């Protein structure tokens, strides 16, 4: 299992991957991960605010709201 800095590196790597996609495509994939909102939240938090905002704006508002609550405890 990954610990500390390894988890951060992995999350950042996935954040870079999703940020490189079209926001609508990234949002569609992330919305399919309904059972893994903690993972989606970690990926989004590793992005720059502008990238995160573009993806959240393409999501269903209810799902985007749920993710926001997780990211802002």
PDB file of C-alpha atoms in Angstrom:
ATOM      1  CA  UNK A   1       0.000   0.000   0.000  1.00  0.00           C
ATOM      2  CA  UNK A   2       1.151   3.519  -0.750  1.00  0.00           C
ATOM      3  CA  UNK A   3       2.032   5.961   1.993  1.00  0.00           C
ATOM      4  CA  UNK A   4       2.489   9.727   2.324  1.00  0.00           C
ATOM      5  CA  UNK A   5       4.545  11.123  -0.508  1.00  0.00           C
ATOM      6  CA  UNK A   6       3.891   8.137  -2.798  1.00  0.00           C
ATOM      7  CA  UNK A   7       0.148   8.778  -2.563  1.00  0.00           C
ATOM      8  CA  UNK A   8       0.644  12.459  -3.313  1.00  0.00           C
ATOM      9  CA  UNK A   9       2.780  11.663  -6.361  1.00  0.00           C
ATOM     10  CA  UNK A  10       0.178   9.185  -7.621  1.00  0.00           C
ATOM     11  CA  UNK A  11      -2.689  11.645  -7.068  1.00  0.00           C
ATOM     12  CA  UNK A  12      -0.781  14.431  -8.841  1.00  0.00           C
ATOM     13  CA  UNK A  13      -0.034  12.115 -11.762  1.00  0.00           C
ATOM     14  CA  UNK A  14      -3.733  11.307 -12.161  1.00  0.00           C
ATOM     15  CA  UNK A  15      -4.622  14.982 -11.759  1.00  0.00           C
ATOM     16  CA  UNK A  16      -2.246  15.821 -14.615  1.00  0.00           C
ATOM     17  CA  UNK A  17      -3.828  13.071 -16.727  1.00  0.00           C
ATOM     18  CA  UNK A  18      -7.388  14.294 -16.195  1.00  0.00           C
ATOM     19  CA  UNK A  19      -6.415  17.962 -16.545  1.00  0.00           C
ATOM     20  CA  UNK A  20      -4.938  17.191 -19.970  1.00  0.00           C
ATOM     21  CA  UNK A  21      -8.312  15.876 -21.165  1.00  0.00           C
ATOM     22  CA  UNK A  22     -11.221  17.889 -22.440  1.00  0.00           C
ATOM     23  CA  UNK A  23     -13.140  18.971 -19.317  1.00  0.00           C
ATOM     24  CA  UNK A  24     -16.372  17.315 -20.501  1.00  0.00           C
ATOM     25  CA  UNK A  25     -14.580  14.000 -21.093  1.00  0.00           C
ATOM     26  CA  UNK A  26     -12.865  14.121 -17.709  1.00  0.00           C
ATOM     27  CA  UNK A  27     -16.164  14.955 -16.016  1.00  0.00           C
ATOM     28  CA  UNK A  28     -17.937  12.062 -17.751  1.00  0.00           C
ATOM     29  CA  UNK A  29     -15.307   9.569 -16.585  1.00  0.00           C
ATOM     30  CA  UNK A  30     -15.256  10.910 -13.050  1.00  0.00           C
ATOM     31  CA  UNK A  31     -19.053  10.764 -12.822  1.00  0.00           C
ATOM     32  CA  UNK A  32     -18.868   7.035 -13.524  1.00  0.00           C
ATOM     33  CA  UNK A  33     -16.770   6.684 -10.353  1.00  0.00           C
ATOM     34  CA  UNK A  34     -19.783   7.241  -8.084  1.00  0.00           C
ATOM     35  CA  UNK A  35     -18.534   4.732  -5.516  1.00  0.00           C
ATOM     36  CA  UNK A  36     -15.110   6.350  -5.417  1.00  0.00           C
ATOM     37  CA  UNK A  37     -15.870   9.983  -4.637  1.00  0.00           C
ATOM     38  CA  UNK A  38     -12.911  10.089  -2.252  1.00  0.00           C
ATOM     39  CA  UNK A  39     -10.540   9.210  -5.095  1.00  0.00           C
ATOM     40  CA  UNK A  40     -12.165  11.704  -7.471  1.00  0.00           C
ATOM     41  CA  UNK A  41     -11.923  14.394  -4.785  1.00  0.00           C
ATOM     42  CA  UNK A  42      -8.214  13.734  -4.233  1.00  0.00           C
ATOM     43  CA  UNK A  43      -7.551  13.953  -7.966  1.00  0.00           C
ATOM     44  CA  UNK A  44      -9.488  17.216  -8.272  1.00  0.00           C
ATOM     45  CA  UNK A  45      -7.721  18.740  -5.265  1.00  0.00           C
ATOM     46  CA  UNK A  46      -4.356  18.141  -6.940  1.00  0.00           C
ATOM     47  CA  UNK A  47      -5.406  20.259  -9.938  1.00  0.00           C
ATOM     48  CA  UNK A  48      -5.157  23.995 -10.365  1.00  0.00           C
ATOM     49  CA  UNK A  49      -8.416  25.755  -9.484  1.00  0.00           C
ATOM     50  CA  UNK A  50      -9.154  26.671 -13.122  1.00  0.00           C
ATOM     51  CA  UNK A  51      -8.811  23.057 -14.270  1.00  0.00           C
ATOM     52  CA  UNK A  52     -10.911  21.789 -11.359  1.00  0.00           C
ATOM     53  CA  UNK A  53     -13.588  24.398 -12.060  1.00  0.00           C
ATOM     54  CA  UNK A  54     -13.838  23.450 -15.736  1.00  0.00           C
ATOM     55  CA  UNK A  55     -14.383  19.786 -14.872  1.00  0.00           C
ATOM     56  CA  UNK A  56     -16.855  20.485 -12.057  1.00  0.00           C
ATOM     57  CA  UNK A  57     -18.835  22.778 -14.385  1.00  0.00           C
ATOM     58  CA  UNK A  58     -19.295  19.892 -16.828  1.00  0.00           C
ATOM     59  CA  UNK A  59     -20.604  17.530 -14.140  1.00  0.00           C
ATOM     60  CA  UNK A  60     -24.117  16.922 -12.964  1.00  0.00           C
ATOM     61  CA  UNK A  61     -24.657  19.644 -10.321  1.00  0.00           C
ATOM     62  CA  UNK A  62     -25.659  17.142  -7.628  1.00  0.00           C
ATOM     63  CA  UNK A  63     -22.475  15.099  -8.125  1.00  0.00           C
ATOM     64  CA  UNK A  64     -20.333  18.247  -8.294  1.00  0.00           C
ATOM     65  CA  UNK A  65     -21.933  19.417  -5.046  1.00  0.00           C
ATOM     66  CA  UNK A  66     -21.225  16.079  -3.364  1.00  0.00           C
ATOM     67  CA  UNK A  67     -17.571  16.287  -4.421  1.00  0.00           C
ATOM     68  CA  UNK A  68     -17.315  19.868  -3.195  1.00  0.00           C
ATOM     69  CA  UNK A  69     -18.583  18.803   0.243  1.00  0.00           C
ATOM     70  CA  UNK A  70     -15.920  16.089   0.377  1.00  0.00           C
ATOM     71  CA  UNK A  71     -13.167  18.470  -0.706  1.00  0.00           C
ATOM     72  CA  UNK A  72     -14.263  21.129   1.784  1.00  0.00           C
ATOM     73  CA  UNK A  73     -14.728  19.256   5.047  1.00  0.00           C
TER      74      UNK A  73
END
